[in-house]
Amino acid sequence: MGDLLVKYFIGLDVGGTNIRGGAVSAEGKILYKSKMATNVSRGRQEVADNILALTHSIVSYIKTPPSAIGIGVAGLIRGEEGIIAESPNFPDWIEYDLKTPLEKALKLKVVVENDANAAAIGEGWLGAGAGEKNFCLLTLGTGIGGGVFLGGKIWRGVDGMAGELGHINIHPEGRRCGCGNRGCLEQYASAQGIIKSYQGRRPVKGEFSAKEIFNLAAKGNGEAIDILRGVGSSLGIAITDLVNILNVRLFIIGGGVAGAWDYFIEPLKGEIAERAYKVTGDNVRINKAILGDDAGMMGAARLAMGN
Ligand SMILES: [Zn+2]
């Protein structure tokens, strides 16, 4: 780097644990990337300061300012204004304007987007959805993030709340969900959901992670395998609903739980075969996300570029 003429965009993915940032060229090449702790517990000013510090460190590495900055963050984002109405990761971000102070401090255009939408834009640009005009992304992490990409654009909905695919109902009388509903997909097919399914069968003491359930499955533990197959069934039910509503053919699945792919893919496809109209169900493709932890950052950078 160090070339004074380098034109690039910064993409930032602000998660509950880390802020990931990258300098991305207009062609989608990552020129540099870095991350730092979010430090949510120290309040929103600290998080905003960390976003600024990470941005400065990227700029000082590249040695020339970016053309614009895109930020992906969990929560309900009011479109153009970039106001964060509320966020599950940041309890004190209510009607919070992250964008204006950053634009003033950096003298650059800043675009704010929901993190799952940013990930879908990233996968649609250079990942598993490259060249596709219509697809849904499901990111199976601690919770479930969703993005609906239609006609080559992310579908945000009237209030910016579209694509909450983790809250598709799977069991009307099922587990309580933070959204107010019960039996949402997220309660069964996220890392938290997998842990709840395991605890429902066998009480566990202390810390227990979804990874430990994956390890048990890998050792042939029938209960663990059954739970991961259940993830597939739940996903298949939700995806069938999406196929019926949207008639989309491509579904991209990412996030840490996608590591259990070999266990859940067969029951997932089985549910679609059993439940969907044949003509639409037969055309469904389920692909693994390929950008991994970079998806949100890449999508945020792509958004910063504009059209
Ligand atoms: Zn829910």
PDB file of C-alpha atoms and ligand atoms in Angstrom:
ATOM      1  CA  MET A   1       0.000   0.000   0.000  1.00  0.00           C
ATOM      2  CA  GLY A   2       1.076   3.552   0.580  1.00  0.00           C
ATOM      3  CA  ASP A   3       0.009   4.469  -2.933  1.00  0.00           C
ATOM      4  CA  LEU A   4      -1.578   7.896  -2.579  1.00  0.00           C
ATOM      5  CA  LEU A   5      -4.021   7.145  -5.360  1.00  0.00           C
ATOM      6  CA  VAL A   6      -5.490   4.012  -3.824  1.00  0.00           C
ATOM      7  CA  LYS A   7      -9.295   4.231  -3.818  1.00  0.00           C
ATOM      8  CA  TYR A   8     -11.028   2.115  -1.237  1.00  0.00           C
ATOM      9  CA  PHE A   9     -13.950   1.862   1.171  1.00  0.00           C
ATOM     10  CA  ILE A  10     -14.030   0.879   4.816  1.00  0.00           C
ATOM     11  CA  GLY A  11     -16.461  -1.778   5.953  1.00  0.00           C
ATOM     12  CA  LEU A  12     -17.088  -2.256   9.680  1.00  0.00           C
ATOM     13  CA  ASP A  13     -19.008  -5.085  11.321  1.00  0.00           C
ATOM     14  CA  VAL A  14     -19.907  -4.089  14.863  1.00  0.00           C
ATOM     15  CA  GLY A  15     -20.726  -7.234  16.813  1.00  0.00           C
ATOM     16  CA  GLY A  16     -21.454  -7.848  20.476  1.00  0.00           C
ATOM     17  CA  THR A  17     -17.877  -9.089  21.049  1.00  0.00           C
ATOM     18  CA  ASN A  18     -15.679  -7.656  18.295  1.00  0.00           C
ATOM     19  CA  ILE A  19     -15.623  -4.854  15.780  1.00  0.00           C
ATOM     20  CA  ARG A  20     -14.186  -6.141  12.492  1.00  0.00           C
ATOM     21  CA  GLY A  21     -12.995  -3.594   9.993  1.00  0.00           C
ATOM     22  CA  GLY A  22     -11.468  -3.751   6.566  1.00  0.00           C
ATOM     23  CA  ALA A  23     -10.228  -1.590   3.724  1.00  0.00           C
ATOM     24  CA  VAL A  24     -11.903  -2.941   0.593  1.00  0.00           C
ATOM     25  CA  SER A  25     -11.238  -1.941  -3.010  1.00  0.00           C
ATOM     26  CA  ALA A  26     -14.072  -1.275  -5.481  1.00  0.00           C
ATOM     27  CA  GLU A  27     -13.368  -4.739  -6.944  1.00  0.00           C
ATOM     28  CA  GLY A  28     -13.803  -6.360  -3.540  1.00  0.00           C
ATOM     29  CA  LYS A  29     -10.176  -6.976  -2.680  1.00  0.00           C
ATOM     30  CA  ILE A  30      -9.439  -6.769   1.049  1.00  0.00           C
ATOM     31  CA  LEU A  31      -6.423  -4.437   1.262  1.00  0.00           C
ATOM     32  CA  TYR A  32      -6.167  -4.656   5.029  1.00  0.00           C
ATOM     33  CA  LYS A  33      -8.286  -5.889   7.893  1.00  0.00           C
ATOM     34  CA  SER A  34      -8.216  -5.638  11.632  1.00  0.00           C
ATOM     35  CA  LYS A  35     -10.446  -6.114  14.664  1.00  0.00           C
ATOM     36  CA  MET A  36     -10.798  -4.907  18.219  1.00  0.00           C
ATOM     37  CA  ALA A  37     -12.980  -5.629  21.244  1.00  0.00           C
ATOM     38  CA  THR A  38     -16.367  -3.877  21.224  1.00  0.00           C
ATOM     39  CA  ASN A  39     -16.469  -3.422  25.031  1.00  0.00           C
ATOM     40  CA  VAL A  40     -20.258  -3.134  25.131  1.00  0.00           C
ATOM     41  CA  SER A  41     -20.373  -3.050  28.933  1.00  0.00           C
ATOM     42  CA  ARG A  42     -18.517   0.282  28.989  1.00  0.00           C
ATOM     43  CA  GLY A  43     -21.383   2.069  27.272  1.00  0.00           C
ATOM     44  CA  ARG A  44     -22.121   3.462  23.846  1.00  0.00           C
ATOM     45  CA  GLN A  45     -19.572   6.277  23.881  1.00  0.00           C
ATOM     46  CA  GLU A  46     -16.804   3.712  24.369  1.00  0.00           C
ATOM     47  CA  VAL A  47     -18.154   1.645  21.451  1.00  0.00           C
ATOM     48  CA  ALA A  48     -18.327   4.739  19.233  1.00  0.00           C
ATOM     49  CA  ASP A  49     -14.755   5.652  20.281  1.00  0.00           C
ATOM     50  CA  ASN A  50     -13.596   2.121  19.415  1.00  0.00           C
ATOM     51  CA  ILE A  51     -15.250   2.333  15.979  1.00  0.00           C
ATOM     52  CA  LEU A  52     -13.381   5.601  15.413  1.00  0.00           C
ATOM     53  CA  ALA A  53     -10.065   4.173  16.685  1.00  0.00           C
ATOM     54  CA  LEU A  54     -10.323   1.109  14.410  1.00  0.00           C
ATOM     55  CA  THR A  55     -11.158   3.361  11.453  1.00  0.00           C
ATOM     56  CA  HIS A  56      -8.127   5.557  12.183  1.00  0.00           C
ATOM     57  CA  SER A  57      -5.865   2.509  12.404  1.00  0.00           C
ATOM     58  CA  ILE A  58      -7.067   1.322   8.962  1.00  0.00           C
ATOM     59  CA  VAL A  59      -6.586   4.784   7.445  1.00  0.00           C
ATOM     60  CA  SER A  60      -3.093   5.091   8.908  1.00  0.00           C
ATOM     61  CA  TYR A  61      -2.157   1.688   7.465  1.00  0.00           C
ATOM     62  CA  ILE A  62      -3.414   2.561   3.966  1.00  0.00           C
ATOM     63  CA  LYS A  63      -2.044   6.111   4.350  1.00  0.00           C
ATOM     64  CA  THR A  64      -4.920   7.745   2.481  1.00  0.00           C
ATOM     65  CA  PRO A  65      -8.559   8.295   3.530  1.00  0.00           C
ATOM     66  CA  PRO A  66     -11.331   6.037   2.201  1.00  0.00           C
ATOM     67  CA  SER A  67     -14.069   7.263  -0.133  1.00  0.00           C
ATOM     68  CA  ALA A  68     -16.809   6.318   2.336  1.00  0.00           C
ATOM     69  CA  ILE A  69     -17.547   4.053   5.305  1.00  0.00           C
ATOM     70  CA  GLY A  70     -20.210   1.391   5.782  1.00  0.00           C
ATOM     71  CA  ILE A  71     -21.168  -0.020   9.177  1.00  0.00           C
ATOM     72  CA  GLY A  72     -23.162  -3.176   9.881  1.00  0.00           C
ATOM     73  CA  VAL A  73     -24.690  -3.405  13.349  1.00  0.00           C
ATOM     74  CA  ALA A  74     -27.326  -5.648  14.911  1.00  0.00           C
ATOM     75  CA  GLY A  75     -30.665  -4.008  15.370  1.00  0.00           C
ATOM     76  CA  LEU A  76     -33.433  -2.006  13.807  1.00  0.00           C
ATOM     77  CA  ILE A  77     -31.903   0.704  11.638  1.00  0.00           C
ATOM     78  CA  ARG A  78     -33.924   3.594  10.254  1.00  0.00           C
ATOM     79  CA  GLY A  79     -32.811   3.541   6.622  1.00  0.00           C
ATOM     80  CA  GLU A  80     -31.410   6.784   5.246  1.00  0.00           C
ATOM     81  CA  GLU A  81     -30.898   8.507   8.586  1.00  0.00           C
ATOM     82  CA  GLY A  82     -28.906   5.543   9.898  1.00  0.00           C
ATOM     83  CA  ILE A  83     -30.485   5.920  13.330  1.00  0.00           C
ATOM     84  CA  ILE A  84     -30.325   2.761  15.426  1.00  0.00           C
ATOM     85  CA  ALA A  85     -33.844   2.510  16.855  1.00  0.00           C
ATOM     86  CA  GLU A  86     -32.899  -0.445  19.057  1.00  0.00           C
ATOM     87  CA  SER A  87     -30.305  -3.178  19.171  1.00  0.00           C
ATOM     88  CA  PRO A  88     -30.204  -6.569  20.902  1.00  0.00           C
ATOM     89  CA  ASN A  89     -26.434  -6.280  21.451  1.00  0.00           C
ATOM     90  CA  PHE A  90     -26.443  -2.732  22.772  1.00  0.00           C
ATOM     91  CA  PRO A  91     -29.215  -2.092  25.315  1.00  0.00           C
ATOM     92  CA  ASP A  92     -28.395   1.630  25.592  1.00  0.00           C
ATOM     93  CA  TRP A  93     -28.638   2.214  21.813  1.00  0.00           C
ATOM     94  CA  ILE A  94     -32.214   3.473  21.667  1.00  0.00           C
ATOM     95  CA  GLU A  95     -32.869   6.007  18.894  1.00  0.00           C
ATOM     96  CA  TYR A  96     -29.096   6.315  18.778  1.00  0.00           C
ATOM     97  CA  ASP A  97     -27.452   8.324  16.016  1.00  0.00           C
ATOM     98  CA  LEU A  98     -24.131   6.588  15.406  1.00  0.00           C
ATOM     99  CA  LYS A  99     -23.770   8.073  11.942  1.00  0.00           C
ATOM    100  CA  THR A 100     -23.761  11.883  12.367  1.00  0.00           C
ATOM    101  CA  PRO A 101     -20.945  12.148  14.983  1.00  0.00           C
ATOM    102  CA  LEU A 102     -18.804   9.746  12.913  1.00  0.00           C
ATOM    103  CA  GLU A 103     -19.416  11.729   9.739  1.00  0.00           C
ATOM    104  CA  LYS A 104     -18.387  14.912  11.565  1.00  0.00           C
ATOM    105  CA  ALA A 105     -15.292  13.349  13.118  1.00  0.00           C
ATOM    106  CA  LEU A 106     -14.125  11.711   9.881  1.00  0.00           C
ATOM    107  CA  LYS A 107     -15.508  14.193   7.318  1.00  0.00           C
ATOM    108  CA  LEU A 108     -16.697  11.239   5.265  1.00  0.00           C
ATOM    109  CA  LYS A 109     -19.978   9.673   4.203  1.00  0.00           C
ATOM    110  CA  VAL A 110     -21.096   6.965   6.642  1.00  0.00           C
ATOM    111  CA  VAL A 111     -23.802   4.381   5.845  1.00  0.00           C
ATOM    112  CA  VAL A 112     -25.346   2.276   8.632  1.00  0.00           C
ATOM    113  CA  GLU A 113     -27.102  -1.038   7.936  1.00  0.00           C
ATOM    114  CA  ASN A 114     -28.421  -4.003   9.886  1.00  0.00           C
ATOM    115  CA  ASP A 115     -25.578  -6.528  10.268  1.00  0.00           C
ATOM    116  CA  ALA A 116     -27.470  -9.503   8.824  1.00  0.00           C
ATOM    117  CA  ASN A 117     -28.474  -7.407   5.811  1.00  0.00           C
ATOM    118  CA  ALA A 118     -24.842  -6.344   5.425  1.00  0.00           C
ATOM    119  CA  ALA A 119     -23.792 -10.020   5.477  1.00  0.00           C
ATOM    120  CA  ALA A 120     -26.397 -10.827   2.795  1.00  0.00           C
ATOM    121  CA  ILE A 121     -25.104  -7.953   0.662  1.00  0.00           C
ATOM    122  CA  GLY A 122     -21.552  -9.288   1.120  1.00  0.00           C
ATOM    123  CA  GLU A 123     -22.511 -12.847   0.134  1.00  0.00           C
ATOM    124  CA  GLY A 124     -24.506 -11.459  -2.789  1.00  0.00           C
ATOM    125  CA  TRP A 125     -21.536  -9.438  -3.973  1.00  0.00           C
ATOM    126  CA  LEU A 126     -18.652 -11.878  -3.766  1.00  0.00           C
ATOM    127  CA  GLY A 127     -19.849 -14.910  -1.810  1.00  0.00           C
ATOM    128  CA  ALA A 128     -22.312 -17.774  -2.168  1.00  0.00           C
ATOM    129  CA  GLY A 129     -24.886 -15.473  -3.790  1.00  0.00           C
ATOM    130  CA  ALA A 130     -22.561 -13.836  -6.323  1.00  0.00           C
ATOM    131  CA  GLY A 131     -24.450 -13.161  -9.544  1.00  0.00           C
ATOM    132  CA  GLU A 132     -27.789 -14.137  -7.949  1.00  0.00           C
ATOM    133  CA  LYS A 133     -30.633 -11.641  -7.899  1.00  0.00           C
ATOM    134  CA  ASN A 134     -32.852 -13.495  -5.431  1.00  0.00           C
ATOM    135  CA  PHE A 135     -31.838 -15.371  -2.311  1.00  0.00           C
ATOM    136  CA  CYS A 136     -32.242 -15.550   1.457  1.00  0.00           C
ATOM    137  CA  LEU A 137     -29.342 -15.702   3.898  1.00  0.00           C
ATOM    138  CA  LEU A 138     -29.675 -17.349   7.293  1.00  0.00           C
ATOM    139  CA  THR A 139     -26.772 -16.786   9.672  1.00  0.00           C
ATOM    140  CA  LEU A 140     -26.909 -19.369  12.443  1.00  0.00           C
ATOM    141  CA  GLY A 141     -24.908 -17.915  15.326  1.00  0.00           C
ATOM    142  CA  THR A 142     -25.783 -17.294  18.969  1.00  0.00           C
ATOM    143  CA  GLY A 143     -29.110 -16.156  17.504  1.00  0.00           C
ATOM    144  CA  ILE A 144     -30.220 -16.219  13.871  1.00  0.00           C
ATOM    145  CA  GLY A 145     -29.703 -13.337  11.482  1.00  0.00           C
ATOM    146  CA  GLY A 146     -31.596 -13.138   8.215  1.00  0.00           C
ATOM    147  CA  GLY A 147     -31.381 -11.230   4.988  1.00  0.00           C
ATOM    148  CA  VAL A 148     -33.786 -11.254   2.032  1.00  0.00           C
ATOM    149  CA  PHE A 149     -32.263 -10.284  -1.295  1.00  0.00           C
ATOM    150  CA  LEU A 150     -34.859  -9.678  -4.015  1.00  0.00           C
ATOM    151  CA  GLY A 151     -34.389  -8.356  -7.528  1.00  0.00           C
ATOM    152  CA  GLY A 152     -30.720  -7.624  -6.786  1.00  0.00           C
ATOM    153  CA  LYS A 153     -31.436  -5.578  -3.649  1.00  0.00           C
ATOM    154  CA  ILE A 154     -31.836  -6.173   0.031  1.00  0.00           C
ATOM    155  CA  TRP A 155     -35.494  -6.026   1.073  1.00  0.00           C
ATOM    156  CA  ARG A 156     -35.652  -3.816   4.184  1.00  0.00           C
ATOM    157  CA  GLY A 157     -39.404  -3.563   4.659  1.00  0.00           C
ATOM    158  CA  VAL A 158     -41.382  -0.472   5.634  1.00  0.00           C
ATOM    159  CA  ASP A 159     -39.750  -0.033   9.067  1.00  0.00           C
ATOM    160  CA  GLY A 160     -36.387  -1.567   8.207  1.00  0.00           C
ATOM    161  CA  MET A 161     -37.420  -4.703  10.076  1.00  0.00           C
ATOM    162  CA  ALA A 162     -37.743  -7.183   7.197  1.00  0.00           C
ATOM    163  CA  GLY A 163     -35.702 -10.358   7.046  1.00  0.00           C
ATOM    164  CA  GLU A 164     -36.091 -11.396  10.675  1.00  0.00           C
ATOM    165  CA  LEU A 165     -35.928 -15.000   9.501  1.00  0.00           C
ATOM    166  CA  GLY A 166     -34.921 -16.306  12.936  1.00  0.00           C
ATOM    167  CA  HIS A 167     -38.406 -15.449  14.152  1.00  0.00           C
ATOM    168  CA  ILE A 168     -40.357 -17.587  11.717  1.00  0.00           C
ATOM    169  CA  ASN A 169     -42.621 -19.745  13.838  1.00  0.00           C
ATOM    170  CA  ILE A 170     -41.789 -23.445  14.020  1.00  0.00           C
ATOM    171  CA  HIS A 171     -43.772 -24.542  17.101  1.00  0.00           C
ATOM    172  CA  PRO A 172     -46.804 -22.385  18.047  1.00  0.00           C
ATOM    173  CA  GLU A 173     -46.613 -23.560  21.668  1.00  0.00           C
ATOM    174  CA  GLY A 174     -42.824 -23.806  21.766  1.00  0.00           C
ATOM    175  CA  ARG A 175     -40.063 -22.096  23.694  1.00  0.00           C
ATOM    176  CA  ARG A 176     -40.472 -18.432  24.635  1.00  0.00           C
ATOM    177  CA  CYS A 177     -38.507 -16.068  22.426  1.00  0.00           C
ATOM    178  CA  GLY A 178     -37.102 -12.610  23.128  1.00  0.00           C
ATOM    179  CA  CYS A 179     -39.208 -11.179  20.297  1.00  0.00           C
ATOM    180  CA  GLY A 180     -42.446 -11.853  22.192  1.00  0.00           C
ATOM    181  CA  ASN A 181     -43.466 -14.932  20.231  1.00  0.00           C
ATOM    182  CA  ARG A 182     -42.929 -18.588  21.141  1.00  0.00           C
ATOM    183  CA  GLY A 183     -41.361 -21.399  19.165  1.00  0.00           C
ATOM    184  CA  CYS A 184     -39.338 -19.226  16.771  1.00  0.00           C
ATOM    185  CA  LEU A 185     -36.735 -20.860  14.500  1.00  0.00           C
ATOM    186  CA  GLU A 186     -34.019 -19.159  16.565  1.00  0.00           C
ATOM    187  CA  GLN A 187     -35.115 -21.148  19.614  1.00  0.00           C
ATOM    188  CA  TYR A 188     -34.191 -24.409  17.814  1.00  0.00           C
ATOM    189  CA  ALA A 189     -31.598 -23.759  15.128  1.00  0.00           C
ATOM    190  CA  SER A 190     -29.188 -21.248  16.722  1.00  0.00           C
ATOM    191  CA  ALA A 191     -26.318 -22.132  19.071  1.00  0.00           C
ATOM    192  CA  GLN A 192     -28.534 -21.099  22.004  1.00  0.00           C
ATOM    193  CA  GLY A 193     -31.373 -23.203  20.609  1.00  0.00           C
ATOM    194  CA  ILE A 194     -29.134 -26.264  20.301  1.00  0.00           C
ATOM    195  CA  ILE A 195     -28.036 -25.858  23.931  1.00  0.00           C
ATOM    196  CA  LYS A 196     -31.680 -25.555  25.033  1.00  0.00           C
ATOM    197  CA  SER A 197     -32.565 -28.703  23.085  1.00  0.00           C
ATOM    198  CA  TYR A 198     -29.758 -30.597  24.794  1.00  0.00           C
ATOM    199  CA  GLN A 199     -30.656 -29.273  28.251  1.00  0.00           C
ATOM    200  CA  GLY A 200     -34.254 -30.271  27.618  1.00  0.00           C
ATOM    201  CA  ARG A 201     -33.143 -33.882  27.432  1.00  0.00           C
ATOM    202  CA  ARG A 202     -30.364 -33.963  29.942  1.00  0.00           C
ATOM    203  CA  PRO A 203     -29.695 -31.334  32.598  1.00  0.00           C
ATOM    204  CA  VAL A 204     -26.132 -30.014  32.322  1.00  0.00           C
ATOM    205  CA  LYS A 205     -24.122 -28.221  34.951  1.00  0.00           C
ATOM    206  CA  GLY A 206     -22.222 -24.995  34.346  1.00  0.00           C
ATOM    207  CA  GLU A 207     -21.103 -23.675  30.987  1.00  0.00           C
ATOM    208  CA  PHE A 208     -22.015 -25.788  28.028  1.00  0.00           C
ATOM    209  CA  SER A 209     -21.495 -24.744  24.439  1.00  0.00           C
ATOM    210  CA  ALA A 210     -23.000 -25.822  21.134  1.00  0.00           C
ATOM    211  CA  LYS A 211     -19.461 -26.832  20.130  1.00  0.00           C
ATOM    212  CA  GLU A 212     -19.489 -29.510  22.822  1.00  0.00           C
ATOM    213  CA  ILE A 213     -22.706 -30.883  21.323  1.00  0.00           C
ATOM    214  CA  PHE A 214     -21.011 -30.931  17.873  1.00  0.00           C
ATOM    215  CA  ASN A 215     -18.104 -32.853  19.431  1.00  0.00           C
ATOM    216  CA  LEU A 216     -20.494 -35.351  21.003  1.00  0.00           C
ATOM    217  CA  ALA A 217     -22.184 -35.847  17.621  1.00  0.00           C
ATOM    218  CA  ALA A 218     -18.802 -36.389  15.974  1.00  0.00           C
ATOM    219  CA  LYS A 219     -18.147 -39.168  18.507  1.00  0.00           C
ATOM    220  CA  GLY A 220     -21.417 -40.822  17.502  1.00  0.00           C
ATOM    221  CA  ASN A 221     -23.572 -39.690  20.445  1.00  0.00           C
ATOM    222  CA  GLY A 222     -27.138 -40.427  19.321  1.00  0.00           C
ATOM    223  CA  GLU A 223     -28.784 -37.671  21.355  1.00  0.00           C
ATOM    224  CA  ALA A 224     -26.447 -34.997  19.984  1.00  0.00           C
ATOM    225  CA  ILE A 225     -26.926 -36.247  16.409  1.00  0.00           C
ATOM    226  CA  ASP A 226     -30.680 -36.194  16.926  1.00  0.00           C
ATOM    227  CA  ILE A 227     -30.589 -32.574  18.110  1.00  0.00           C
ATOM    228  CA  LEU A 228     -28.506 -31.486  15.106  1.00  0.00           C
ATOM    229  CA  ARG A 229     -30.859 -33.331  12.763  1.00  0.00           C
ATOM    230  CA  GLY A 230     -33.635 -31.390  14.513  1.00  0.00           C
ATOM    231  CA  VAL A 231     -31.864 -28.167  13.497  1.00  0.00           C
ATOM    232  CA  GLY A 232     -32.277 -29.336   9.896  1.00  0.00           C
ATOM    233  CA  SER A 233     -35.979 -30.109  10.334  1.00  0.00           C
ATOM    234  CA  SER A 234     -36.607 -26.682  11.863  1.00  0.00           C
ATOM    235  CA  LEU A 235     -34.716 -24.974   9.041  1.00  0.00           C
ATOM    236  CA  GLY A 236     -36.610 -27.033   6.450  1.00  0.00           C
ATOM    237  CA  ILE A 237     -39.967 -25.957   7.885  1.00  0.00           C
ATOM    238  CA  ALA A 238     -38.939 -22.270   7.882  1.00  0.00           C
ATOM    239  CA  ILE A 239     -37.429 -22.441   4.404  1.00  0.00           C
ATOM    240  CA  THR A 240     -40.593 -24.053   3.037  1.00  0.00           C
ATOM    241  CA  ASP A 241     -42.544 -21.026   4.331  1.00  0.00           C
ATOM    242  CA  LEU A 242     -40.049 -18.710   2.632  1.00  0.00           C
ATOM    243  CA  VAL A 243     -40.344 -20.673  -0.628  1.00  0.00           C
ATOM    244  CA  ASN A 244     -44.135 -20.359  -0.473  1.00  0.00           C
ATOM    245  CA  ILE A 245     -44.030 -16.632   0.251  1.00  0.00           C
ATOM    246  CA  LEU A 246     -41.146 -15.550  -1.968  1.00  0.00           C
ATOM    247  CA  ASN A 247     -40.608 -18.336  -4.526  1.00  0.00           C
ATOM    248  CA  VAL A 248     -36.861 -17.851  -4.036  1.00  0.00           C
ATOM    249  CA  ARG A 249     -34.634 -20.727  -5.153  1.00  0.00           C
ATOM    250  CA  LEU A 250     -31.392 -20.064  -3.318  1.00  0.00           C
ATOM    251  CA  PHE A 251     -30.916 -20.220   0.457  1.00  0.00           C
ATOM    252  CA  ILE A 252     -27.492 -19.501   1.893  1.00  0.00           C
ATOM    253  CA  ILE A 253     -26.669 -20.744   5.364  1.00  0.00           C
ATOM    254  CA  GLY A 254     -23.763 -19.334   7.366  1.00  0.00           C
ATOM    255  CA  GLY A 255     -22.634 -18.794  10.947  1.00  0.00           C
ATOM    256  CA  GLY A 256     -20.948 -21.133  13.427  1.00  0.00           C
ATOM    257  CA  VAL A 257     -23.840 -23.626  13.488  1.00  0.00           C
ATOM    258  CA  ALA A 258     -23.364 -24.181   9.735  1.00  0.00           C
ATOM    259  CA  GLY A 259     -20.406 -26.285  10.918  1.00  0.00           C
ATOM    260  CA  ALA A 260     -23.004 -28.985  11.716  1.00  0.00           C
ATOM    261  CA  TRP A 261     -23.962 -29.041   8.006  1.00  0.00           C
ATOM    262  CA  ASP A 262     -23.391 -32.777   7.513  1.00  0.00           C
ATOM    263  CA  TYR A 263     -25.875 -33.555  10.274  1.00  0.00           C
ATOM    264  CA  PHE A 264     -28.648 -31.128   9.338  1.00  0.00           C
ATOM    265  CA  ILE A 265     -28.615 -30.862   5.529  1.00  0.00           C
ATOM    266  CA  GLU A 266     -30.416 -34.147   4.855  1.00  0.00           C
ATOM    267  CA  PRO A 267     -33.366 -33.595   7.250  1.00  0.00           C
ATOM    268  CA  LEU A 268     -33.539 -29.984   6.008  1.00  0.00           C
ATOM    269  CA  LYS A 269     -33.973 -31.098   2.397  1.00  0.00           C
ATOM    270  CA  GLY A 270     -36.341 -33.849   3.547  1.00  0.00           C
ATOM    271  CA  GLU A 271     -38.735 -31.338   5.114  1.00  0.00           C
ATOM    272  CA  ILE A 272     -38.757 -29.210   1.959  1.00  0.00           C
ATOM    273  CA  ALA A 273     -39.414 -32.274  -0.218  1.00  0.00           C
ATOM    274  CA  GLU A 274     -42.285 -33.273   2.037  1.00  0.00           C
ATOM    275  CA  ARG A 275     -43.847 -29.855   2.587  1.00  0.00           C
ATOM    276  CA  ALA A 276     -43.248 -27.580  -0.401  1.00  0.00           C
ATOM    277  CA  TYR A 277     -45.063 -27.524  -3.736  1.00  0.00           C
ATOM    278  CA  LYS A 278     -43.133 -29.867  -5.983  1.00  0.00           C
ATOM    279  CA  VAL A 279     -42.530 -27.293  -8.697  1.00  0.00           C
ATOM    280  CA  THR A 280     -40.922 -24.764  -6.341  1.00  0.00           C
ATOM    281  CA  GLY A 281     -39.464 -27.194  -3.781  1.00  0.00           C
ATOM    282  CA  ASP A 282     -37.555 -29.198  -6.403  1.00  0.00           C
ATOM    283  CA  ASN A 283     -35.715 -26.060  -7.514  1.00  0.00           C
ATOM    284  CA  VAL A 284     -34.488 -25.073  -4.059  1.00  0.00           C
ATOM    285  CA  ARG A 285     -30.725 -24.937  -3.575  1.00  0.00           C
ATOM    286  CA  ILE A 286     -29.159 -24.791  -0.120  1.00  0.00           C
ATOM    287  CA  ASN A 287     -25.607 -23.425  -0.218  1.00  0.00           C
ATOM    288  CA  LYS A 288     -23.065 -22.786   2.480  1.00  0.00           C
ATOM    289  CA  ALA A 289     -22.031 -19.156   2.981  1.00  0.00           C
ATOM    290  CA  ILE A 290     -18.440 -18.671   1.904  1.00  0.00           C
ATOM    291  CA  LEU A 291     -17.268 -15.321   3.258  1.00  0.00           C
ATOM    292  CA  GLY A 292     -17.362 -16.441   6.901  1.00  0.00           C
ATOM    293  CA  ASP A 293     -16.638 -13.668   9.399  1.00  0.00           C
ATOM    294  CA  ASP A 294     -15.838 -11.252   6.573  1.00  0.00           C
ATOM    295  CA  ALA A 295     -19.389 -11.227   5.114  1.00  0.00           C
ATOM    296  CA  GLY A 296     -20.701  -8.307   7.203  1.00  0.00           C
ATOM    297  CA  MET A 297     -17.562  -6.234   6.700  1.00  0.00           C
ATOM    298  CA  MET A 298     -17.592  -6.846   2.927  1.00  0.00           C
ATOM    299  CA  GLY A 299     -21.287  -6.026   2.664  1.00  0.00           C
ATOM    300  CA  ALA A 300     -20.827  -2.835   4.691  1.00  0.00           C
ATOM    301  CA  ALA A 301     -17.998  -1.770   2.365  1.00  0.00           C
ATOM    302  CA  ARG A 302     -20.185  -2.563  -0.662  1.00  0.00           C
ATOM    303  CA  LEU A 303     -22.952  -0.391   0.783  1.00  0.00           C
ATOM    304  CA  ALA A 304     -20.504   2.459   1.274  1.00  0.00           C
ATOM    305  CA  MET A 305     -19.811   2.357  -2.478  1.00  0.00           C
ATOM    306  CA  GLY A 306     -23.421   3.170  -3.313  1.00  0.00           C
ATOM    307  CA  ASN A 307     -24.911   1.942  -6.581  1.00  0.00           C
TER     308      ASN A 307
HETATM  309 ZN    ZN B   1     -38.718 -14.844  18.111  1.00  0.00          ZN
END
